[in-house]
Coordinates of C-alpha atoms and ligand atoms in Angstrom, one line a residue:
Chain A
X1 CA 123.6 96.3 85.6
X2 CA 121.9 94.9 88.7
X3 CA 120.5 91.3 88.7
X4 CA 118.4 89.5 91.2
X5 CA 115.0 88.2 92.1
X6 CA 111.9 90.1 93.3
X7 CA 110.6 90.1 96.9
X8 CA 107.1 91.6 96.7
X9 CA 105.6 93.8 99.3
X10 CA 102.4 95.9 99.4
X11 CA 101.5 99.6 99.7
X12 CA 102.5 102.0 102.5
X13 CA 105.5 100.0 103.9
X14 CA 106.6 102.3 106.7
X15 CA 110.0 102.9 108.3
X16 CA 108.5 101.3 111.4
X17 CA 108.0 98.1 109.3
X18 CA 111.5 98.3 108.0
X19 CA 113.3 99.0 111.3
X20 CA 110.8 99.3 114.2
X21 CA 111.5 101.8 117.0
X22 CA 111.9 99.0 119.5
X23 CA 115.2 98.2 117.8
X24 CA 116.5 101.7 118.6
X25 CA 119.2 100.2 120.8
X26 CA 120.7 98.5 117.7
X27 CA 120.9 101.7 115.7
X28 CA 124.6 102.1 116.4
X29 CA 125.1 98.4 115.4
X30 CA 124.0 98.4 111.8
X31 CA 125.1 94.8 110.9
X32 CA 122.9 93.5 113.7
X33 CA 120.1 95.9 112.8
X34 CA 120.2 94.7 109.2
X35 CA 119.3 91.1 110.4
X36 CA 115.9 92.4 111.4
X37 CA 114.7 94.4 108.5
X38 CA 111.0 93.9 107.7
X39 CA 110.8 91.1 110.2
X40 CA 107.4 92.1 111.5
X41 CA 106.0 91.7 108.0
X42 CA 108.0 88.8 106.8
X43 CA 110.1 87.0 109.4
X44 CA 112.1 85.1 106.8
X45 CA 112.9 88.0 104.5
X46 CA 116.5 88.5 105.5
X47 CA 117.3 84.7 105.5
X48 CA 115.9 84.2 102.0
X49 CA 117.4 87.3 100.5
X50 CA 120.5 86.8 98.2
X51 CA 122.8 89.8 97.8
X52 CA 121.5 91.9 95.0
X53 CA 117.9 90.9 95.1
X54 CA 115.2 93.5 94.7
X55 CA 112.6 94.8 97.1
X56 CA 109.5 95.4 95.0
X57 CA 106.7 97.4 96.6
X58 CA 103.5 99.3 95.9
X59 CA 102.8 103.0 96.5
X60 CA 104.3 105.3 99.2
X61 CA 107.2 103.1 100.1
X62 CA 109.2 104.2 103.2
X63 CA 106.6 106.5 104.7
X64 CA 107.1 107.7 108.3
X65 CA 110.2 108.5 110.2
X66 CA 113.3 110.1 108.8
X67 CA 115.5 107.2 110.2
X68 CA 118.2 106.7 107.6
X69 CA 118.8 103.3 109.3
X70 CA 115.9 102.1 107.1
X71 CA 117.6 102.3 103.7
X72 CA 121.0 101.6 105.2
X73 CA 120.0 98.4 106.8
X74 CA 118.1 97.3 103.7
X75 CA 121.3 97.9 101.8
X76 CA 123.4 96.1 104.4
X77 CA 121.0 93.2 104.3
X78 CA 121.8 92.8 100.6
X79 CA 118.9 94.5 98.8
X80 CA 120.3 95.6 95.4
X81 CA 117.6 98.2 94.7
X82 CA 114.1 99.1 95.7
X83 CA 111.4 99.3 93.0
X84 CA 108.2 101.0 94.0
X85 CA 105.2 102.7 92.5
X86 CA 106.0 105.7 94.6
X87 CA 108.2 106.5 97.5
X88 CA 108.0 108.9 100.5
X89 CA 110.1 111.9 100.1
X90 CA 112.6 111.5 103.0
X91 CA 113.1 107.8 102.3
X92 CA 113.8 108.5 98.7
X93 CA 116.4 111.1 99.5
X94 CA 118.0 108.9 102.2
X95 CA 118.2 105.9 99.9
X96 CA 120.1 107.8 97.3
X97 CA 122.3 109.4 100.0
X98 CA 123.3 106.0 101.3
X99 CA 123.8 104.6 97.8
X100 CA 120.7 102.4 97.7
X101 CA 119.1 102.8 94.2
X102 CA 115.4 103.4 94.3
X103 CA 113.4 103.3 91.0
X104 CA 109.8 104.4 90.5
X105 CA 108.0 102.1 88.1
X106 CA 104.8 100.2 87.6
X107 CA 105.5 97.3 90.0
X108 CA 102.1 95.6 89.2
X109 CA 104.0 94.0 86.3
X110 CA 106.4 92.2 88.7
X111 CA 105.5 89.1 90.7
X112 CA 107.2 87.5 93.7
X113 CA 110.3 85.6 92.6
X114 CA 110.5 87.2 89.1
X115 CA 114.1 87.5 87.9
X116 CA 114.9 91.1 87.1
X117 CA 117.7 93.1 85.5
X118 CA 118.0 96.8 86.2
X119 CA 120.0 99.2 84.3
X120 CA 120.5 102.3 86.5
X121 CA 121.9 104.5 83.8
X122 CA 118.8 104.2 81.6
X123 CA 116.4 103.4 84.4
X124 CA 115.2 100.3 82.4
X125 CA 113.8 97.3 84.3
X126 CA 113.9 94.0 82.4
X127 CA 111.7 91.3 83.8
X128 CA 113.5 88.2 82.6
X129 CA 110.8 85.8 83.9
X130 CA 108.0 87.5 82.0
X131 CA 110.1 88.8 79.1
X132 CA 108.9 92.3 79.6
X133 CA 110.5 95.7 79.9
X134 CA 109.5 98.5 82.2
X135 CA 110.6 102.2 82.2
X136 CA 111.2 104.0 85.5
X137 CA 110.8 107.6 86.3
X138 CA 113.8 109.9 86.0
X139 CA 115.3 111.2 89.2
X140 CA 116.7 114.7 89.7
X141 CA 120.2 115.2 88.2
X142 CA 121.7 116.0 91.6
X143 CA 120.4 112.7 93.0
X144 CA 121.8 110.8 90.0
X145 CA 125.2 112.3 90.6
X146 CA 125.1 111.4 94.3
X147 CA 124.1 107.9 93.5
X148 CA 126.9 107.6 90.9
X149 CA 129.4 108.5 93.6
X150 CA 127.9 105.8 95.8
X151 CA 126.2 108.2 98.3
X152 CA 126.4 111.7 99.7
X153 CA 129.5 111.1 101.9
X154 CA 131.5 110.0 98.9
X155 CA 130.1 112.8 96.8
X156 CA 131.0 115.4 99.4
X157 CA 134.4 113.9 99.9
X158 CA 135.0 114.3 96.2
X159 CA 133.4 117.8 95.5
X160 CA 133.5 119.4 99.0
X161 CA 130.2 121.0 98.2
X162 CA 126.9 120.7 96.2
X163 CA 127.5 121.0 92.5
X164 CA 124.3 121.8 90.7
X165 CA 124.3 120.8 87.1
Chain B
X1 CA 103.8 135.9 88.8
X2 CA 103.3 135.8 92.5
X3 CA 104.9 133.4 94.8
X4 CA 103.7 130.8 97.2
X5 CA 105.1 130.8 100.8
X6 CA 107.4 128.0 99.9
X7 CA 108.7 129.8 96.8
X8 CA 109.2 133.0 98.8
X9 CA 111.2 131.5 101.6
X10 CA 113.4 129.4 99.3
X11 CA 114.0 132.4 97.1
X12 CA 115.2 134.5 100.1
X13 CA 117.4 131.7 101.3
X14 CA 118.9 130.7 97.9
X15 CA 119.2 134.1 96.3
X16 CA 117.4 132.7 93.3
X17 CA 114.1 133.4 91.8
X18 CA 112.8 130.0 93.1
X19 CA 109.8 128.5 91.4
X20 CA 108.1 125.1 92.0
X21 CA 110.1 122.4 90.3
X22 CA 113.5 124.2 90.5
X23 CA 116.4 122.8 92.3
X24 CA 118.0 125.4 94.6
X25 CA 120.8 125.5 97.1
X26 CA 119.5 127.2 100.2
X27 CA 121.1 128.7 103.3
X28 CA 120.1 126.7 106.4
X29 CA 119.2 128.8 109.4
X30 CA 118.9 126.0 111.9
X31 CA 120.0 122.3 111.8
X32 CA 119.3 119.8 114.5
X33 CA 119.6 116.2 115.4
X34 CA 118.1 114.0 118.1
X35 CA 119.3 110.9 119.9
X36 CA 118.0 108.2 117.6
X37 CA 119.1 109.8 114.3
X38 CA 122.0 111.9 115.6
X39 CA 124.6 109.2 116.2
X40 CA 124.5 108.3 112.5
X41 CA 124.8 112.0 111.7
X42 CA 127.9 112.3 113.8
X43 CA 129.4 109.2 112.0
X44 CA 128.6 110.6 108.6
X45 CA 129.9 114.0 109.5
X46 CA 133.2 112.5 110.5
X47 CA 133.3 110.1 107.5
X48 CA 132.9 113.1 105.2
X49 CA 136.0 114.6 106.8
X50 CA 134.3 117.5 108.5
X51 CA 135.7 119.0 111.7
X52 CA 133.5 122.1 112.1
X53 CA 129.9 123.1 111.8
X54 CA 129.1 126.3 109.8
X55 CA 127.0 127.9 112.6
X56 CA 127.5 126.5 116.1
X57 CA 124.9 128.7 117.7
X58 CA 122.3 127.4 115.2
X59 CA 123.3 123.7 115.4
X60 CA 121.4 121.8 118.1
X61 CA 121.5 118.4 119.6
X62 CA 118.5 117.1 121.5
X63 CA 118.4 114.1 123.9
X64 CA 114.7 113.5 123.9
X65 CA 113.7 110.2 122.1
X66 CA 115.1 107.7 124.6
X67 CA 115.6 110.0 127.5
X68 CA 116.4 109.2 130.3
X69 CA 118.2 106.4 128.5
X70 CA 116.6 103.0 129.0
X71 CA 119.7 100.9 128.4
X72 CA 123.4 100.8 127.8
X73 CA 123.4 101.1 124.0
X74 CA 121.3 104.2 124.0
X75 CA 123.2 105.6 127.0
X76 CA 126.3 105.3 124.8
X77 CA 124.6 107.0 121.9
X78 CA 123.9 109.9 124.3
X79 CA 127.6 110.0 125.3
X80 CA 128.6 110.2 121.7
X81 CA 126.2 113.1 121.1
X82 CA 127.3 115.0 124.2
X83 CA 130.9 114.7 123.0
X84 CA 130.0 115.8 119.5
X85 CA 128.1 118.9 120.8
X86 CA 131.1 119.8 122.9
X87 CA 133.5 119.3 120.1
X88 CA 131.7 121.5 117.5
X89 CA 130.2 123.9 120.0
X90 CA 126.6 123.0 119.2
X91 CA 123.8 123.7 121.7
X92 CA 122.8 120.6 123.7
X93 CA 119.5 120.0 125.3
X94 CA 119.7 117.4 128.0
X95 CA 117.5 114.5 129.1
X96 CA 114.2 115.9 130.5
X97 CA 114.4 119.3 128.8
X98 CA 111.8 118.4 126.1
X99 CA 111.0 117.2 122.6
X100 CA 113.1 118.7 119.9
X101 CA 110.2 120.1 117.8
X102 CA 108.7 121.9 120.8
X103 CA 112.0 123.4 121.8
X104 CA 112.7 124.4 118.2
X105 CA 109.4 126.3 118.3
X106 CA 110.0 127.9 121.8
X107 CA 113.6 128.8 121.3
X108 CA 114.7 129.0 117.7
X109 CA 112.4 129.0 114.7
X110 CA 111.3 132.3 113.2
X111 CA 109.2 133.1 110.1
X112 CA 111.0 132.9 106.8
X113 CA 113.8 130.7 108.1
X114 CA 115.0 127.4 106.6
X115 CA 115.0 124.7 109.4
X116 CA 116.2 121.2 108.8
X117 CA 116.1 118.4 111.4
X118 CA 117.0 114.7 111.3
X119 CA 113.5 113.9 112.2
X120 CA 110.4 113.7 110.0
X121 CA 108.3 115.9 112.3
X122 CA 110.7 118.8 111.8
X123 CA 107.9 120.2 109.7
X124 CA 106.4 121.3 113.1
X125 CA 108.1 124.7 112.9
X126 CA 106.0 125.5 109.7
X127 CA 103.4 126.6 112.2
X128 CA 105.6 129.6 112.8
X129 CA 106.1 130.3 109.1
X130 CA 109.5 128.6 108.8
X131 CA 110.3 126.4 105.8
X132 CA 111.0 123.4 108.1
X133 CA 111.5 119.9 106.9
X134 CA 112.8 116.5 108.0
X135 CA 115.8 114.9 106.4
X136 CA 118.0 111.9 107.0
X137 CA 121.1 111.8 109.1
X138 CA 123.6 112.3 106.3
X139 CA 121.7 115.2 104.8
X140 CA 121.7 116.9 108.1
X141 CA 125.4 116.2 108.7
X142 CA 126.2 118.0 105.4
X143 CA 123.7 120.8 106.2
X144 CA 125.4 121.3 109.6
X145 CA 128.9 121.4 108.1
X146 CA 128.1 123.6 105.0
X147 CA 125.3 125.7 106.4
X148 CA 123.3 124.9 103.3
X149 CA 121.5 122.1 101.5
X150 CA 119.7 121.4 98.2
X151 CA 116.0 121.4 97.8
X152 CA 113.6 120.8 95.0
X153 CA 111.1 123.7 95.4
X154 CA 107.8 122.0 96.1
X155 CA 104.5 122.6 94.3
X156 CA 102.0 123.9 96.9
X157 CA 98.5 122.9 97.8
X158 CA 96.5 125.7 99.4
X159 CA 94.3 124.6 102.3
X160 CA 91.6 127.3 102.9
X161 CA 90.0 127.2 106.4
X162 CA 86.8 128.9 107.3
X163 CA 84.4 128.9 110.2
X164 CA 84.9 128.4 113.9
X165 CA 85.8 125.2 115.7
X166 CA 82.7 123.7 117.3
X167 CA 82.9 122.7 121.0
X168 CA 85.0 119.6 121.5
X169 CA 86.7 119.9 118.1
X170 CA 90.3 120.9 117.9
X171 CA 93.3 121.4 115.6
X172 CA 94.1 117.7 115.9
X173 CA 90.6 116.8 114.6
X174 CA 91.2 119.1 111.7
X175 CA 94.5 117.6 110.6
X176 CA 93.2 114.0 111.1
X177 CA 90.2 115.0 108.9
X178 CA 92.5 116.4 106.3
X179 CA 94.9 113.4 106.2
X180 CA 91.9 111.1 106.1
X181 CA 90.5 112.9 103.1
X182 CA 93.7 113.3 101.0
X183 CA 95.4 110.1 102.1
X184 CA 98.8 109.2 103.5
X185 CA 100.4 110.0 100.2
X186 CA 98.0 112.7 99.2
X187 CA 100.5 115.5 99.5
X188 CA 103.8 113.7 98.8
X189 CA 106.6 116.2 97.9
X190 CA 104.1 119.1 98.2
X191 CA 104.0 122.1 100.5
X192 CA 100.7 122.4 102.3
X193 CA 100.0 126.1 102.8
X194 CA 97.2 127.1 105.2
X195 CA 95.1 130.2 104.7
X196 CA 91.7 131.5 105.5
X197 CA 89.6 133.3 108.1
X198 CA 90.0 130.5 110.7
X199 CA 93.7 131.2 111.0
X200 CA 93.3 134.3 113.1
X201 CA 91.6 132.1 115.8
X202 CA 94.2 129.4 115.7
X203 CA 96.9 129.7 118.4
X204 CA 100.5 128.8 117.7
X205 CA 99.9 125.6 119.6
X206 CA 97.1 124.7 117.1
X207 CA 99.2 125.6 114.2
X208 CA 102.2 123.5 115.4
X209 CA 99.9 120.5 115.8
X210 CA 98.6 120.9 112.2
X211 CA 102.0 121.6 110.7
X212 CA 103.5 118.6 112.7
X213 CA 101.2 116.1 111.0
X214 CA 101.4 117.3 107.3
X215 CA 104.2 114.7 106.9
X216 CA 101.6 112.0 107.6
X217 CA 100.1 113.0 104.2
X218 CA 103.6 112.9 102.7
X219 CA 104.1 116.7 102.6
X220 CA 107.6 118.2 102.6
X221 CA 106.5 121.2 104.6
X222 CA 103.3 122.6 106.1
X223 CA 103.3 126.4 106.1
X224 CA 101.3 128.9 108.1
X225 CA 101.6 132.6 107.3
X226 CA 103.2 134.8 109.9
X227 CA 100.7 137.2 111.5
X228 CA 99.8 138.9 114.8
X229 CA 99.4 135.5 116.5
X230 CA 102.9 134.6 115.4
X231 CA 104.2 138.0 116.7
X232 CA 102.5 137.5 120.1
X233 CA 104.1 134.0 120.4
X234 CA 107.6 135.2 119.5
X235 CA 107.3 138.1 122.0
X236 CA 106.1 135.8 124.7
X237 CA 109.2 133.7 124.2
X238 CA 111.5 136.7 124.2
X239 CA 112.1 136.5 120.5
X240 CA 110.0 139.4 119.2
X241 CA 112.9 140.6 117.0
X242 CA 112.6 137.4 114.9
X243 CA 109.1 138.4 113.8
X244 CA 108.3 139.4 110.2
X245 CA 104.9 139.3 108.6
X246 CA 104.8 136.8 105.9
X247 CA 102.1 135.5 103.5
X248 CA 101.9 134.1 100.0
X249 CA 101.3 136.5 97.2
X250 CA 97.6 136.8 96.3
X251 CA 98.3 135.7 92.7
X252 CA 100.6 132.7 93.7
X253 CA 99.8 129.6 91.8
X254 CA 98.7 126.4 93.5
X255 CA 98.5 122.9 92.2
X256 CA 95.3 122.4 94.1
X257 CA 93.0 124.2 96.6
X258 CA 91.3 122.3 99.4
X259 CA 88.5 124.0 101.3
X260 CA 87.6 123.0 104.8
X261 CA 84.7 124.5 106.8
X262 CA 85.9 123.7 110.3
X263 CA 82.4 124.4 111.7
X264 CA 81.3 121.2 110.1
X265 CA 84.0 119.0 111.7
X266 CA 83.5 116.5 114.6
X267 CA 86.0 114.7 116.8
X268 CA 88.1 112.4 114.7
X269 CA 90.2 109.3 115.4
X270 CA 92.8 107.4 113.3
X271 CA 92.4 103.7 113.6
X272 CA 95.2 101.1 113.4
X273 CA 97.6 100.9 111.5
X274 CA 97.5 104.0 109.3
X275 CA 97.2 107.7 110.0
X276 CA 94.8 108.1 107.1
X277 CA 92.5 105.4 108.4
X278 CA 90.3 107.9 110.0
X279 CA 86.7 107.9 111.3
X280 CA 84.5 110.1 113.5
X281 CA 85.1 109.2 117.2
X282 CA 81.3 108.4 117.4
X283 CA 81.8 105.4 115.1
X284 CA 84.4 103.9 117.5
X285 CA 82.6 104.5 120.7
X286 CA 82.8 101.6 123.1
X287 CA 86.2 100.3 121.8
X288 CA 88.0 99.0 125.0
X289 CA 91.2 100.9 125.7
X290 CA 94.1 99.8 128.0
X291 CA 96.3 102.8 127.8
X292 CA 95.9 106.5 127.1
X293 CA 98.9 108.6 126.3
X294 CA 98.7 112.4 126.4
X295 CA 101.9 113.9 125.2
X296 CA 104.3 114.1 122.2
X297 CA 105.3 116.9 119.8
X298 CA 101.7 116.8 118.5
X299 CA 99.6 116.7 121.7
X300 CA 101.8 117.5 124.7
X301 CA 101.6 121.3 124.8
X302 CA 100.1 123.4 127.6
X303 CA 96.8 123.9 125.8
X304 CA 96.6 120.1 125.4
X305 CA 97.2 119.5 129.1
X306 CA 94.7 122.2 129.9
X307 CA 91.9 120.7 128.0
X308 CA 92.7 117.2 129.4
X309 CA 92.7 118.6 132.9
X310 CA 89.4 120.4 132.3
X311 CA 87.8 117.0 131.4
X312 CA 89.5 115.0 134.2
X313 CA 89.0 117.5 137.0
X314 CA 87.4 115.9 140.0
X315 CA 87.1 112.6 138.2
X316 CA 89.1 109.4 138.1
X317 CA 90.5 107.4 135.2
X318 CA 88.7 104.0 134.5
X319 CA 90.3 101.4 136.7
X320 CA 91.3 99.2 133.7
X321 CA 92.8 102.1 131.7
X322 CA 96.2 103.5 132.6
X323 CA 97.0 107.1 131.8
X324 CA 100.4 108.4 130.9
X325 CA 101.1 112.2 130.6
X326 CA 104.2 113.6 129.0
X327 CA 104.6 117.4 128.8
X328 CA 106.5 118.4 125.7
X329 CA 109.0 120.7 127.4
X330 CA 110.2 121.9 130.7
X331 CA 108.5 125.2 130.3
X332 CA 105.2 123.5 129.6
X333 CA 105.8 121.3 132.7
X334 CA 106.4 124.3 134.9
X335 CA 103.4 126.2 133.5
X336 CA 101.2 123.1 133.9
X337 CA 102.4 122.8 137.5
X338 CA 101.6 126.5 138.2
X339 CA 98.2 126.3 136.6
X340 CA 97.3 123.3 138.6
X341 CA 96.8 121.0 135.6
X342 CA 99.4 118.5 136.7
X343 CA 97.8 118.2 140.1
X344 CA 94.4 117.6 138.5
X345 CA 95.8 115.0 136.1
X346 CA 97.7 113.2 138.8
X347 CA 94.7 113.2 141.1
X348 CA 92.7 111.7 138.2
X349 CA 95.2 108.8 138.1
X350 CA 97.8 109.9 135.6
X351 CA 101.4 108.8 135.7
X352 CA 103.5 111.8 134.6
X353 CA 106.8 111.2 132.7
X354 CA 109.6 113.8 132.2
X355 CA 109.4 116.0 129.1
X356 CA 110.5 113.9 126.1
X357 CA 109.1 111.6 123.5
X358 CA 108.2 109.0 126.1
X359 CA 105.9 106.2 124.8
X360 CA 105.6 107.7 121.3
X361 CA 108.2 105.6 119.5
X362 CA 108.2 102.3 121.4
X363 CA 111.5 102.2 123.2
X364 CA 110.3 102.9 126.8
X365 CA 107.9 104.6 129.1
X366 CA 104.7 102.9 127.9
X367 CA 105.4 100.0 125.5
X368 CA 102.2 98.1 124.9
X369 CA 101.4 94.5 125.6
X370 CA 100.2 91.9 123.1
X371 CA 96.7 92.6 121.9
X372 CA 96.5 95.9 123.9
X373 CA 94.9 99.1 122.6
X374 CA 96.2 102.6 123.2
X375 CA 94.6 106.0 122.4
X376 CA 97.5 108.4 121.9
X377 CA 97.6 112.1 121.2
X378 CA 100.7 111.4 119.0
X379 CA 101.0 111.4 115.2
X380 CA 101.7 107.8 114.2
X381 CA 99.9 104.6 114.7
X382 CA 101.9 102.3 112.4
X383 CA 102.1 98.7 113.4
X384 CA 104.9 98.3 116.0
X385 CA 105.1 102.0 116.6
X386 CA 104.7 101.8 120.3
X387 CA 107.1 98.9 120.7
X388 CA 104.8 95.9 119.9
X389 CA 103.5 94.8 116.5
X390 CA 100.7 92.9 118.3
X391 CA 99.3 96.1 119.7
X392 CA 96.7 98.6 118.4
X393 CA 97.2 102.4 118.3
X394 CA 94.4 105.0 117.8
X395 CA 95.2 108.7 117.4
X396 CA 93.0 111.4 118.7
X397 CA 92.8 114.9 120.3
X398 CA 93.8 115.4 124.0
X399 CA 90.1 115.9 124.7
X400 CA 89.1 112.6 123.2
X401 CA 92.1 110.9 124.9
X402 CA 91.0 112.3 128.3
X403 CA 87.4 111.3 127.8
X404 CA 88.6 107.9 126.8
X405 CA 90.7 107.6 130.0
X406 CA 87.5 108.2 132.0
X407 CA 85.3 105.9 130.1
X408 CA 87.8 103.1 129.7
X409 CA 86.7 102.9 126.0
X410 CA 86.8 105.3 123.1
X411 CA 84.6 108.2 124.1
X412 CA 83.4 111.4 122.5
X413 CA 84.7 114.4 124.5
X414 CA 81.6 116.4 123.8
X415 CA 79.9 114.3 126.5
X416 CA 82.4 115.4 129.1
X417 CA 83.0 119.1 128.5
Ligands
SF4_1 S1 107.2 112.8 120.2 FE1 107.0 111.1 118.8 S2 106.7 112.0 116.8 FE2 107.4 113.6 118.2 S3 109.6 113.7 117.8 FE3 109.2 112.4 119.6 S4 109.1 110.3 118.7 FE4 108.9 111.8 117.0

């Protein structure tokens, strides 16, 4: 069970918003890169984030580049999970591969600062502040398994190959 | 039931009867990384305990994004990648040799293959009929090591093209029009499959430009059938043996069909800060522009430099508008030299940078100043993309870009042809 408060963002948050190209020199220094996530949109995001808090966004989250540094640095900055109405394909897969949970649900029902509880196994999102419950879309079985192992590296270390259910 | 192109290629490469919605494990024919995503691939490769790649001759490392390296950190990333390529026997393309997607098209991708790259514009090779898609660093690390990956077989949209391109209207205008009409998430997770009578008149350069940008509508892959045009291109590049004709079955099932009469199109432009924020160039006429960039994996091919040169020949860029030209590969650079395009462009006031991504991603060679505006032939205009969140990026065809360099403000190329 994940617990934290919501940081609300809009639609179409791109990987250039999350980790802009100008920070490319920091890409081999992830702890430093993580201090800058989303700074062009919200300069105080990282400083206000407590470990486990949720990034709540609108549609098409993570569009753009394939840079896996985007979900990795969100995770390293302390984001517990991303909740969005929809997510770009490469970002979604990357997030799961690095062990950052990403749930698709109707985020209109969540406001900035709401306290949330997320149960990954059932995909249920409990909005404690509003006393409401949200269901999230089910992800492919292979993705769930990768997430359960904590990411693709751990999964491959364990199985040595892809195991389709 | 018949198969879409996506279903066909994934069936061949997985040995399954692949249908949209299935999850399959497919053989990977080509896996590549570049210098901004590659270092993480190398680390994840090592963290997973891998020593070898499945297919060294089809594992490629490109130094193109920040090349020549602009600083110490990126120079060290280049070092790491050279060492890795040497260690596993992968092919290495050095600084100045060109942009990964252009080199993949020239040297590697063939119809019916599965191509994965740690770069979202890996979809470019769909112009040659390859199931080509972008993935993250870790996925590509695993694909390199195992020679395979998993895919969810995508549902396909069919894009039917008819008519001839009017004067001054190009493949870039077509794809901007398409993205503008379906939206930046209009094709998320889908394959876009192009068909129709217009195809026989579209060069591989045109097809690569269109396939390149399908990811800006969220698509997983943009597929062109493989035909005589494809055959000609492969032969020209000494790879005729890789040709095989390839088309979707006539009774394949599509989630949606989009019809475009290209004869009705006009020059298009994408306004800041979203690729689907499109408008006809006419509506933006007069917008002051500080920098024009003709290059990238979308708009840096020989045909692009040719059209720009034809507009700039015997003329001079506007004094307040700088012009940066970046050929997409060494072979394009040489051909542009031999054809006299480079001389024309330089005489018109262009600064030419070596083949590579150059100004496209905002690390060097054309970072914008605060409040400045750029017209680029690239594929992304997100806030901050060219190194400065206070700058404004417009995307257009090479012809529109060249006309804009002359006028110093957004200009319709039809007035200059
Ligand atoms: S030219 Fe631009 S879009 Fe193309 S690969 Fe390079 S950075 Fe990416």
